[in-house]
Coordinates of N, CA and C and ligand atoms in Angstrom, one line a residue:
M1 N -22.2 -61.1 -14.1 CA -23.2 -60.4 -15.0 C -22.7 -58.9 -15.1
P2 N -22.5 -58.5 -16.4 CA -22.1 -57.1 -16.6 C -23.1 -56.1 -16.0
D3 N -22.6 -54.9 -15.6 CA -23.4 -53.9 -15.1 C -23.8 -52.9 -16.2
F4 N -25.1 -52.9 -16.5 CA -25.6 -52.1 -17.6 C -26.2 -50.7 -17.1
S5 N -26.1 -50.5 -15.8 CA -26.9 -49.4 -15.2 C -26.3 -48.1 -15.7
S6 N -25.0 -48.0 -16.0 CA -24.5 -46.7 -16.4 C -24.7 -46.4 -17.9
N7 N -25.3 -47.4 -18.7 CA -25.6 -47.1 -20.1 C -26.9 -46.5 -20.3
K8 N -26.9 -45.2 -20.6 CA -28.2 -44.5 -20.7 C -29.1 -45.0 -21.9
N9 N -28.5 -45.7 -22.8 CA -29.3 -46.2 -23.9 C -30.0 -47.6 -23.6
I10 N -29.8 -48.1 -22.4 CA -30.4 -49.3 -22.0 C -31.4 -49.1 -20.9
T11 N -32.7 -49.5 -21.2 CA -33.7 -49.3 -20.1 C -34.3 -50.7 -19.8
I12 N -34.2 -51.1 -18.5 CA -34.8 -52.3 -18.1 C -36.1 -51.9 -17.5
C13 N -37.2 -52.4 -18.1 CA -38.6 -51.9 -17.7 C -39.0 -52.7 -16.5
D14 N -38.8 -52.2 -15.3 CA -39.1 -53.0 -14.1 C -40.5 -52.8 -13.6
H15 N -41.4 -52.3 -14.4 CA -42.8 -52.1 -13.9 C -43.4 -53.4 -13.4
P16 N -44.1 -53.4 -12.2 CA -44.6 -54.6 -11.7 C -45.6 -55.3 -12.7
L17 N -46.3 -54.6 -13.4 CA -47.3 -55.3 -14.4 C -46.5 -56.1 -15.4
I18 N -45.4 -55.5 -15.9 CA -44.5 -56.2 -16.9 C -43.9 -57.4 -16.3
Q19 N -43.4 -57.3 -15.1 CA -42.8 -58.4 -14.4 C -43.8 -59.6 -14.1
H20 N -45.0 -59.2 -13.7 CA -46.0 -60.2 -13.5 C -46.3 -61.0 -14.7
K21 N -46.5 -60.2 -15.8 CA -46.9 -60.9 -17.1 C -45.8 -61.8 -17.6
I22 N -44.5 -61.3 -17.4 CA -43.4 -62.2 -17.8 C -43.4 -63.5 -17.1
T23 N -43.7 -63.4 -15.8 CA -43.8 -64.7 -15.0 C -44.8 -65.7 -15.6
V24 N -45.9 -65.1 -16.0 CA -47.0 -66.0 -16.5 C -46.5 -66.6 -17.9
L25 N -45.8 -65.8 -18.7 CA -45.2 -66.2 -19.9 C -44.3 -67.4 -19.7
R26 N -43.5 -67.3 -18.7 CA -42.4 -68.3 -18.5 C -43.0 -69.7 -18.2
D27 N -44.2 -69.7 -17.6 CA -44.8 -71.0 -17.2 C -45.1 -71.9 -18.4
R28 N -44.6 -73.1 -18.3 CA -44.8 -74.0 -19.4 C -46.2 -74.3 -19.7
S29 N -47.1 -74.1 -18.7 CA -48.5 -74.5 -18.9 C -49.3 -73.3 -19.6
T30 N -48.7 -72.2 -19.8 CA -49.4 -71.1 -20.5 C -49.5 -71.5 -22.0
G31 N -50.7 -71.6 -22.4 CA -51.0 -72.0 -23.8 C -50.9 -70.9 -24.8
T32 N -51.1 -71.2 -26.1 CA -50.8 -70.3 -27.2 C -51.7 -69.0 -27.1
A33 N -53.0 -69.1 -26.8 CA -53.9 -68.0 -26.8 C -53.4 -67.0 -25.7
K34 N -53.2 -67.5 -24.5 CA -52.8 -66.6 -23.4 C -51.4 -66.0 -23.7
F35 N -50.5 -66.8 -24.3 CA -49.2 -66.4 -24.5 C -49.2 -65.2 -25.5
R36 N -50.0 -65.3 -26.6 CA -50.1 -64.2 -27.5 C -50.7 -63.0 -26.9
K37 N -51.7 -63.2 -26.1 CA -52.4 -62.0 -25.4 C -51.3 -61.3 -24.5
L38 N -50.6 -62.1 -23.8 CA -49.6 -61.5 -22.9 C -48.5 -60.8 -23.6
T39 N -48.0 -61.4 -24.7 CA -46.9 -60.7 -25.4 C -47.3 -59.3 -25.9
N40 N -48.6 -59.3 -26.4 CA -49.1 -58.0 -26.9 C -49.3 -57.0 -25.8
E41 N -49.8 -57.5 -24.6 CA -49.9 -56.6 -23.5 C -48.6 -56.0 -23.0
I42 N -47.6 -56.9 -23.0 CA -46.3 -56.5 -22.5 C -45.7 -55.4 -23.5
A43 N -45.9 -55.7 -24.8 CA -45.4 -54.8 -25.8 C -46.0 -53.4 -25.6
M44 N -47.3 -53.4 -25.3 CA -48.0 -52.1 -25.1 C -47.4 -51.4 -23.9
L45 N -47.2 -52.1 -22.8 CA -46.7 -51.5 -21.6 C -45.3 -51.0 -21.8
M46 N -44.5 -51.8 -22.5 CA -43.1 -51.4 -22.8 C -43.0 -50.3 -23.8
G47 N -43.9 -50.3 -24.8 CA -44.0 -49.3 -25.8 C -44.3 -47.9 -25.2
Y48 N -45.1 -47.9 -24.1 CA -45.5 -46.6 -23.4 C -44.2 -46.0 -22.9
E49 N -43.3 -46.8 -22.4 CA -42.0 -46.3 -21.9 C -41.1 -45.9 -23.1
A50 N -41.0 -46.8 -24.1 CA -40.1 -46.6 -25.2 C -40.4 -45.4 -26.1
L51 N -41.7 -45.0 -26.0 CA -42.1 -43.9 -26.9 C -42.2 -42.6 -26.1
R52 N -41.7 -42.6 -24.9 CA -41.8 -41.4 -24.1 C -41.1 -40.2 -24.7
D53 N -40.1 -40.4 -25.5 CA -39.4 -39.2 -26.1 C -39.9 -38.8 -27.5
L54 N -41.0 -39.3 -27.9 CA -41.6 -38.8 -29.2 C -41.7 -37.3 -29.1
E55 N -41.4 -36.7 -30.2 CA -41.5 -35.2 -30.2 C -42.9 -34.8 -30.5
L56 N -43.3 -33.6 -29.8 CA -44.6 -33.1 -30.0 C -44.6 -31.7 -30.7
E57 N -45.7 -31.3 -31.3 CA -45.8 -30.0 -31.8 C -47.2 -29.4 -31.5
D58 N -47.2 -28.2 -31.2 CA -48.5 -27.6 -30.9 C -49.4 -27.4 -32.2
T59 N -50.7 -27.7 -32.1 CA -51.6 -27.5 -33.2 C -52.8 -26.9 -32.6
E60 N -53.6 -26.2 -33.5 CA -54.9 -25.6 -33.1 C -56.0 -26.7 -33.2
V61 N -56.8 -26.8 -32.2 CA -57.9 -27.8 -32.2 C -59.2 -27.0 -32.1
D62 N -60.2 -27.3 -32.9 CA -61.5 -26.7 -32.8 C -62.4 -27.5 -31.9
G63 N -62.3 -27.3 -30.6 CA -63.1 -28.1 -29.7 C -64.5 -27.7 -29.5
P64 N -65.4 -28.5 -28.9 CA -66.8 -28.2 -28.8 C -67.0 -26.9 -27.9
V65 N -66.2 -26.6 -27.0 CA -66.3 -25.5 -26.1 C -65.6 -24.3 -26.7
E66 N -64.4 -24.5 -27.1 CA -63.6 -23.4 -27.8 C -62.4 -23.9 -28.5
K67 N -61.8 -23.1 -29.3 CA -60.5 -23.5 -29.9 C -59.4 -23.5 -28.9
C68 N -58.4 -24.3 -29.0 CA -57.3 -24.3 -28.1 C -56.0 -24.8 -28.9
I69 N -54.9 -24.5 -28.3 CA -53.6 -25.1 -28.8 C -53.3 -26.3 -28.0
S70 N -53.1 -27.4 -28.7 CA -52.8 -28.7 -28.0 C -51.8 -29.5 -28.8
P71 N -51.0 -30.3 -28.1 CA -49.9 -31.0 -28.8 C -50.3 -32.2 -29.5
R72 N -49.7 -32.5 -30.6 CA -49.8 -33.7 -31.4 C -48.4 -34.3 -31.6
I73 N -48.3 -35.6 -31.9 CA -47.0 -36.2 -32.2 C -46.5 -35.6 -33.6
K74 N -45.2 -35.2 -33.5 CA -44.6 -34.4 -34.7 C -44.0 -35.4 -35.6
G75 N -43.9 -35.0 -36.9 CA -43.0 -35.7 -37.9 C -43.7 -36.8 -38.6
K76 N -42.9 -37.6 -39.3 CA -43.4 -38.6 -40.2 C -43.8 -39.8 -39.3
K77 N -44.7 -40.7 -39.9 CA -45.2 -41.8 -39.2 C -44.0 -42.7 -38.7
Q78 N -44.2 -43.3 -37.6 CA -43.1 -44.2 -37.0 C -43.2 -45.5 -37.8
V79 N -42.2 -46.3 -37.6 CA -42.1 -47.7 -38.2 C -41.9 -48.7 -37.1
I80 N -42.8 -49.7 -37.1 CA -42.6 -50.9 -36.3 C -42.0 -52.0 -37.1
V81 N -40.9 -52.6 -36.7 CA -40.3 -53.7 -37.4 C -40.2 -54.9 -36.6
P82 N -41.1 -55.9 -36.7 CA -40.9 -57.2 -36.1 C -39.9 -58.0 -36.8
I83 N -39.0 -58.7 -36.0 CA -38.1 -59.7 -36.6 C -38.9 -61.0 -36.6
L84 N -39.1 -61.5 -37.8 CA -39.9 -62.7 -38.0 C -39.2 -63.9 -37.5
R85 N -39.9 -64.8 -36.9 CA -41.4 -64.8 -36.7 C -41.8 -64.1 -35.4
A86 N -41.0 -64.4 -34.4 CA -41.6 -64.1 -33.0 C -41.9 -62.6 -32.8
G87 N -41.2 -61.7 -33.5 CA -41.5 -60.3 -33.3 C -42.9 -59.9 -33.6
L88 N -43.6 -60.8 -34.5 CA -45.0 -60.5 -34.8 C -45.9 -60.5 -33.6
G89 N -45.4 -61.3 -32.6 CA -46.2 -61.4 -31.3 C -46.2 -60.1 -30.5
L90 N -45.4 -59.1 -30.9 CA -45.4 -57.8 -30.2 C -46.0 -56.7 -31.0
T91 N -46.3 -57.0 -32.3 CA -46.7 -55.9 -33.3 C -48.0 -55.3 -32.9
D92 N -49.0 -56.1 -32.7 CA -50.4 -55.6 -32.4 C -50.4 -54.7 -31.2
G93 N -49.6 -55.1 -30.2 CA -49.5 -54.3 -28.9 C -49.0 -52.9 -29.2
L94 N -47.9 -52.9 -30.1 CA -47.4 -51.6 -30.4 C -48.3 -50.8 -31.4
L95 N -49.0 -51.5 -32.2 CA -50.0 -50.8 -33.1 C -51.1 -50.2 -32.3
N96 N -51.4 -50.8 -31.2 CA -52.5 -50.2 -30.3 C -52.1 -48.8 -29.9
L97 N -50.7 -48.6 -29.7 CA -50.2 -47.3 -29.3 C -50.1 -46.3 -30.5
L98 N -49.7 -46.9 -31.6 CA -49.4 -46.1 -32.8 C -50.2 -46.7 -34.0
P99 N -51.5 -46.4 -34.0 CA -52.3 -47.1 -35.0 C -52.0 -46.8 -36.5
A100 N -51.4 -45.6 -36.7 CA -51.1 -45.2 -38.0 C -49.6 -45.6 -38.4
A101 N -48.9 -46.2 -37.6 CA -47.5 -46.5 -37.9 C -47.4 -47.4 -39.1
K102 N -46.3 -47.3 -39.8 CA -46.0 -48.2 -40.9 C -45.3 -49.5 -40.3
V103 N -45.5 -50.6 -40.9 CA -44.9 -51.9 -40.4 C -43.9 -52.4 -41.5
G104 N -42.7 -52.5 -41.1 CA -41.7 -53.2 -41.9 C -41.5 -54.6 -41.4
H105 N -40.9 -55.5 -42.2 CA -40.6 -56.9 -41.7 C -39.2 -57.3 -42.1
I106 N -38.6 -57.9 -41.1 CA -37.2 -58.5 -41.3 C -37.3 -60.0 -40.9
G107 N -37.0 -60.8 -41.9 CA -37.0 -62.3 -41.6 C -35.6 -62.8 -41.4
L108 N -35.4 -63.3 -40.2 CA -34.1 -63.9 -39.8 C -34.4 -65.2 -39.0
Y109 N -33.6 -66.2 -39.3 CA -33.7 -67.4 -38.4 C -32.3 -67.8 -38.0
R110 N -32.3 -68.4 -36.8 CA -31.0 -68.8 -36.2 C -30.7 -70.2 -36.7
D111 N -29.4 -70.4 -37.1 CA -29.0 -71.8 -37.5 C -28.9 -72.5 -36.1
E112 N -29.5 -73.7 -36.1 CA -29.6 -74.5 -34.9 C -28.2 -74.9 -34.4
E113 N -27.3 -75.1 -35.3 CA -25.9 -75.6 -34.9 C -25.0 -74.4 -34.5
T114 N -24.9 -73.4 -35.4 CA -24.0 -72.3 -35.2 C -24.6 -71.2 -34.4
H115 N -25.9 -71.1 -34.3 CA -26.6 -70.1 -33.6 C -26.5 -68.7 -34.3
T116 N -26.0 -68.7 -35.5 CA -25.9 -67.4 -36.2 C -27.1 -67.2 -37.1
P117 N -27.5 -65.9 -37.2 CA -28.7 -65.6 -38.0 C -28.5 -65.7 -39.5
H118 N -29.6 -66.1 -40.1 CA -29.7 -66.1 -41.6 C -30.8 -65.2 -42.0
S119 N -30.6 -64.3 -43.0 CA -31.6 -63.4 -43.4 C -32.4 -64.0 -44.6
Y120 N -33.7 -63.9 -44.5 CA -34.5 -64.4 -45.7 C -35.5 -63.4 -46.2
F121 N -35.7 -62.3 -45.5 CA -36.7 -61.3 -46.0 C -36.4 -59.9 -45.4
C122 N -36.6 -58.9 -46.2 CA -36.5 -57.6 -45.6 C -37.4 -56.6 -46.5
K123 N -38.4 -56.1 -45.9 CA -39.3 -55.2 -46.6 C -39.6 -54.0 -45.6
L124 N -39.1 -52.8 -46.0 CA -39.1 -51.7 -45.1 C -39.7 -50.5 -45.8
P125 N -40.4 -49.6 -45.1 CA -41.0 -48.4 -45.8 C -39.9 -47.4 -46.2
G126 N -40.2 -46.5 -47.0 CA -39.2 -45.5 -47.4 C -39.0 -44.4 -46.4
K127 N -38.1 -43.5 -46.7 CA -37.8 -42.3 -45.9 C -37.5 -42.7 -44.4
L128 N -36.7 -43.8 -44.3 CA -36.4 -44.3 -42.9 C -35.6 -43.3 -42.1
E129 N -34.8 -42.4 -42.8 CA -34.0 -41.5 -42.1 C -34.8 -40.4 -41.4
R130 N -36.1 -40.3 -41.7 CA -36.9 -39.3 -41.1 C -37.9 -39.9 -40.1
R131 N -37.8 -41.1 -39.8 CA -38.8 -41.8 -38.9 C -38.1 -42.4 -37.7
T132 N -39.0 -42.5 -36.6 CA -38.6 -43.3 -35.4 C -38.9 -44.7 -35.8
I133 N -37.9 -45.6 -35.5 CA -38.1 -47.0 -35.9 C -38.0 -47.9 -34.6
I134 N -39.0 -48.7 -34.5 CA -39.0 -49.6 -33.3 C -38.9 -51.1 -33.8
I135 N -37.8 -51.7 -33.5 CA -37.6 -53.1 -33.9 C -38.1 -53.9 -32.7
C136 N -38.9 -55.0 -32.9 CA -39.3 -55.8 -31.8 C -39.1 -57.3 -32.0
D137 N -38.7 -57.9 -30.9 CA -38.5 -59.4 -30.9 C -38.5 -59.7 -29.4
P138 N -39.3 -60.8 -29.1 CA -39.4 -61.1 -27.7 C -38.0 -61.5 -27.0
M139 N -37.1 -62.1 -27.8 CA -35.9 -62.7 -27.3 C -34.6 -62.1 -27.8
L140 N -33.7 -61.7 -26.9 CA -32.4 -61.2 -27.3 C -31.4 -62.2 -26.6
A141 N -30.9 -63.2 -27.4 CA -30.1 -64.3 -26.8 C -28.6 -64.0 -27.0
T142 N -28.1 -64.4 -28.2 CA -26.7 -64.0 -28.5 C -26.6 -62.6 -29.0
G143 N -27.7 -62.0 -29.4 CA -27.8 -60.7 -30.0 C -27.5 -60.7 -31.5
G144 N -27.2 -61.8 -32.1 CA -26.9 -61.8 -33.5 C -28.0 -61.4 -34.4
S145 N -29.2 -61.8 -34.1 CA -30.4 -61.4 -34.9 C -30.7 -59.9 -34.8
A146 N -30.6 -59.4 -33.6 CA -30.9 -58.0 -33.4 C -29.8 -57.1 -34.1
I147 N -28.6 -57.5 -34.0 CA -27.5 -56.8 -34.6 C -27.7 -56.7 -36.1
D148 N -28.0 -57.9 -36.7 CA -28.2 -57.9 -38.2 C -29.5 -57.1 -38.6
A149 N -30.5 -57.1 -37.8 CA -31.7 -56.3 -38.1 C -31.4 -54.8 -38.1
V150 N -30.6 -54.4 -37.1 CA -30.2 -53.0 -37.0 C -29.3 -52.6 -38.2
N151 N -28.4 -53.5 -38.6 CA -27.6 -53.3 -39.7 C -28.4 -53.1 -41.0
L152 N -29.4 -53.9 -41.2 CA -30.3 -53.8 -42.4 C -31.0 -52.5 -42.4
I153 N -31.4 -52.1 -41.3 CA -32.2 -50.8 -41.2 C -31.2 -49.6 -41.4
K154 N -30.0 -49.7 -40.8 CA -29.1 -48.6 -41.0 C -28.6 -48.5 -42.5
E155 N -28.4 -49.7 -43.1 CA -28.0 -49.7 -44.6 C -29.1 -49.0 -45.4
R156 N -30.3 -49.0 -45.0 CA -31.4 -48.3 -45.7 C -31.7 -46.9 -45.2
G157 N -30.8 -46.4 -44.4 CA -30.9 -45.0 -44.0 C -31.5 -44.7 -42.6
G158 N -31.9 -45.8 -41.9 CA -32.5 -45.6 -40.6 C -31.5 -45.0 -39.6
K159 N -31.9 -44.0 -38.8 CA -31.0 -43.4 -37.8 C -31.6 -43.4 -36.4
R160 N -32.9 -43.1 -36.3 CA -33.5 -43.0 -34.9 C -34.1 -44.4 -34.6
I161 N -33.3 -45.3 -34.0 CA -33.7 -46.7 -34.0 C -33.8 -47.2 -32.5
K162 N -34.9 -47.9 -32.2 CA -35.1 -48.4 -30.9 C -35.3 -50.0 -31.0
F163 N -34.8 -50.7 -30.0 CA -35.0 -52.2 -30.1 C -35.7 -52.6 -28.8
M164 N -36.7 -53.4 -28.9 CA -37.5 -53.8 -27.7 C -37.5 -55.3 -27.7
C165 N -37.2 -55.9 -26.5 CA -37.4 -57.3 -26.3 C -37.9 -57.6 -24.9
I166 N -38.6 -58.7 -24.8 CA -39.2 -59.1 -23.5 C -38.1 -59.6 -22.6
I167 N -37.3 -60.5 -23.1 CA -36.2 -61.1 -22.3 C -34.9 -61.0 -23.0
A168 N -33.9 -60.6 -22.2 CA -32.5 -60.5 -22.8 C -31.6 -61.4 -21.9
A169 N -30.6 -61.9 -22.6 CA -29.4 -62.6 -21.9 C -28.4 -61.5 -21.8
P170 N -27.6 -61.5 -20.7 CA -26.5 -60.5 -20.6 C -25.6 -60.5 -21.8
E171 N -25.3 -61.7 -22.4 CA -24.4 -61.8 -23.5 C -24.9 -61.0 -24.7
G172 N -26.2 -61.2 -25.0 CA -26.9 -60.5 -26.1 C -26.9 -59.0 -25.9
L173 N -27.2 -58.6 -24.7 CA -27.3 -57.2 -24.4 C -26.0 -56.5 -24.6
E174 N -24.9 -57.2 -24.1 CA -23.6 -56.7 -24.2 C -23.2 -56.6 -25.7
N175 N -23.5 -57.7 -26.5 CA -23.1 -57.7 -27.9 C -23.8 -56.6 -28.7
L176 N -25.1 -56.5 -28.4 CA -26.0 -55.5 -29.2 C -25.6 -54.1 -28.9
S177 N -25.4 -53.8 -27.6 CA -25.1 -52.4 -27.2 C -23.7 -52.0 -27.6
S178 N -22.8 -53.0 -27.8 CA -21.4 -52.7 -28.3 C -21.4 -52.5 -29.8
A179 N -22.2 -53.4 -30.5 CA -22.2 -53.2 -31.9 C -22.9 -52.0 -32.4
H180 N -24.0 -51.5 -31.6 CA -24.7 -50.4 -32.0 C -24.9 -49.4 -30.7
P181 N -23.8 -48.7 -30.4 CA -23.9 -47.9 -29.1 C -25.0 -46.8 -29.2
D182 N -25.4 -46.4 -30.4 CA -26.4 -45.4 -30.5 C -27.9 -45.9 -30.4
L183 N -28.0 -47.2 -30.3 CA -29.4 -47.8 -30.3 C -30.0 -47.7 -28.9
Q184 N -31.2 -47.3 -28.9 CA -31.9 -47.3 -27.6 C -32.6 -48.7 -27.4
I185 N -32.3 -49.3 -26.3 CA -32.7 -50.7 -26.1 C -33.6 -50.8 -24.8
Y186 N -34.7 -51.5 -25.0 CA -35.7 -51.6 -23.9 C -35.9 -53.1 -23.7
V187 N -35.7 -53.5 -22.4 CA -35.7 -54.9 -22.0 C -36.7 -55.1 -20.9
G188 N -37.6 -56.2 -21.1 CA -38.5 -56.4 -20.0 C -37.9 -57.1 -18.8
H189 N -37.0 -58.1 -19.1 CA -36.3 -58.7 -18.0 C -34.9 -59.2 -18.4
L190 N -33.9 -58.9 -17.6 CA -32.6 -59.4 -17.9 C -32.4 -60.7 -17.2
D191 N -32.2 -61.8 -18.0 CA -32.1 -63.1 -17.4 C -30.6 -63.4 -17.1
C192 N -30.4 -64.7 -16.7 CA -29.0 -65.0 -16.1 C -28.0 -65.3 -17.2
E193 N -28.3 -66.1 -18.1 CA -27.2 -66.6 -19.0 C -27.8 -67.3 -20.2
L194 N -26.9 -67.7 -21.1 CA -27.3 -68.6 -22.2 C -26.8 -70.0 -21.9
N195 N -27.6 -71.0 -22.4 CA -27.1 -72.4 -22.2 C -26.3 -72.8 -23.4
A196 N -25.9 -74.1 -23.5 CA -25.0 -74.5 -24.6 C -25.7 -74.5 -25.9
D197 N -27.0 -74.5 -25.9 CA -27.8 -74.3 -27.2 C -28.1 -72.9 -27.5
A198 N -27.5 -71.9 -26.8 CA -27.8 -70.5 -26.9 C -29.2 -70.2 -26.6
Y199 N -29.9 -70.9 -25.8 CA -31.2 -70.5 -25.2 C -31.0 -69.7 -24.0
I200 N -32.0 -68.8 -23.8 CA -31.9 -68.0 -22.5 C -32.4 -68.8 -21.3
C201 N -31.6 -68.7 -20.2 CA -32.0 -69.4 -19.0 C -32.2 -68.3 -17.9
P202 N -33.4 -68.4 -17.2 CA -34.4 -69.4 -17.4 C -35.3 -69.1 -18.7
G203 N -35.4 -67.9 -19.2 CA -36.1 -67.7 -20.4 C -37.5 -68.1 -20.4
L204 N -38.0 -68.4 -21.6 CA -39.4 -69.0 -21.7 C -39.5 -70.0 -22.8
G205 N -38.3 -70.5 -23.3 CA -38.3 -71.5 -24.4 C -38.2 -70.8 -25.7
D206 N -38.8 -71.5 -26.7 CA -38.7 -70.9 -28.1 C -40.0 -70.0 -28.3
A207 N -39.7 -68.7 -28.3 CA -40.8 -67.7 -28.3 C -41.7 -67.9 -29.6
G208 N -41.0 -68.1 -30.7 CA -41.8 -68.3 -32.0 C -42.7 -69.5 -31.9
D209 N -42.2 -70.6 -31.4 CA -43.0 -71.8 -31.3 C -44.2 -71.6 -30.3
R210 N -43.9 -70.8 -29.2 CA -45.0 -70.6 -28.2 C -46.1 -69.7 -28.8
I211 N -45.6 -68.7 -29.6 CA -46.6 -67.7 -30.1 C -47.5 -68.4 -31.2
F212 N -46.8 -69.2 -32.0 CA -47.5 -69.7 -33.2 C -48.0 -71.2 -33.0
G213 N -47.7 -71.8 -31.9 CA -48.2 -73.1 -31.6 C -47.5 -74.2 -32.5
T214 N -46.3 -73.9 -32.9 CA -45.5 -74.9 -33.7 C -44.7 -75.8 -32.8
K215 N -44.1 -76.8 -33.4 CA -43.2 -77.8 -32.7 C -44.0 -78.9 -32.1
Ligands
PRP301 C1 -35.4 -66.3 -32.1 C2 -35.9 -65.0 -31.5 C3 -34.9 -64.0 -32.0 C4 -33.6 -64.9 -32.0 C5 -32.8 -64.5 -30.9 O1 -35.8 -66.4 -33.4 O2 -37.2 -64.7 -31.8 O3 -35.1 -63.6 -33.3 O4 -34.0 -66.2 -31.9 O5 -31.6 -65.2 -30.9 P1 -30.2 -64.4 -31.1 O6 -30.2 -63.3 -30.2 O7 -29.2 -65.5 -30.6 O8 -30.0 -64.1 -32.5 P2 -35.6 -67.8 -34.2 O9 -34.3 -67.7 -35.0 O10 -35.8 -69.0 -33.3 O11 -36.7 -67.7 -35.3 P3 -38.3 -67.7 -35.2 O12 -38.7 -66.4 -34.6 O13 -38.7 -67.9 -36.6 O14 -38.7 -68.9 -34.4
URA302 N1 -34.8 -67.8 -29.2 C1 -35.8 -68.1 -28.4 O1 -37.0 -68.1 -28.9 N2 -35.6 -68.4 -27.1 C2 -34.3 -68.4 -26.6 O2 -34.2 -68.7 -25.5 C3 -33.3 -68.1 -27.5 C4 -33.5 -67.7 -28.8

């Protein structure tokens, strides 16, 4: 397994609450409703860490006791970009933290034979170059989908980009961080490897199917 500890742009979120919730997600007996609730809770906990570097600016507040100077988040609204479908499972959790954020959508699916991503949708807000952008997807397997999502955002001007996933395979993390060394990556758990079908082991199965109750 490669050692990612020296890469300052990679954060493995080892908080016990996140680890506990991931364990419940992995359990095959965890049903759709619980799975959805957990993915959103994990997104919120991971988002707290991923948004730690948001810039603040002082503003004057007219409080009930007296006026004071107090900080607010600076700049244009952030953008949350779920990779369809499974990234939708993290979106509400992030919107709990950033209720006014804009939401872009990138549609990608992996070819079952080649495991390479195919793009079918991309709708993003304007002025991306002035916004913090958080791409979310529960699974980083080969890294192909995440790499393409970052490419699409960069082609449209995005600069300050973060990627959040619940489970990553070492192969995917290596590929994504090499393709986009400037990307800040947040991982809930780094798993062991990919199997011959490019599924993460032990992973949690097909995240999209488990979130949407398909298959
Ligand atoms: C899954 C997952 C990621 C991608 C990861 O989506 O949600 O987007 O695979 O694999 P990669 O790192 O090898 O690209 P999938 O293509 O199954 O689509 P879905 O979300 O519509 O089920
Ligand atoms: N996509 C998933 O949903 N799960 C995996 O393990 C790999 C890709």
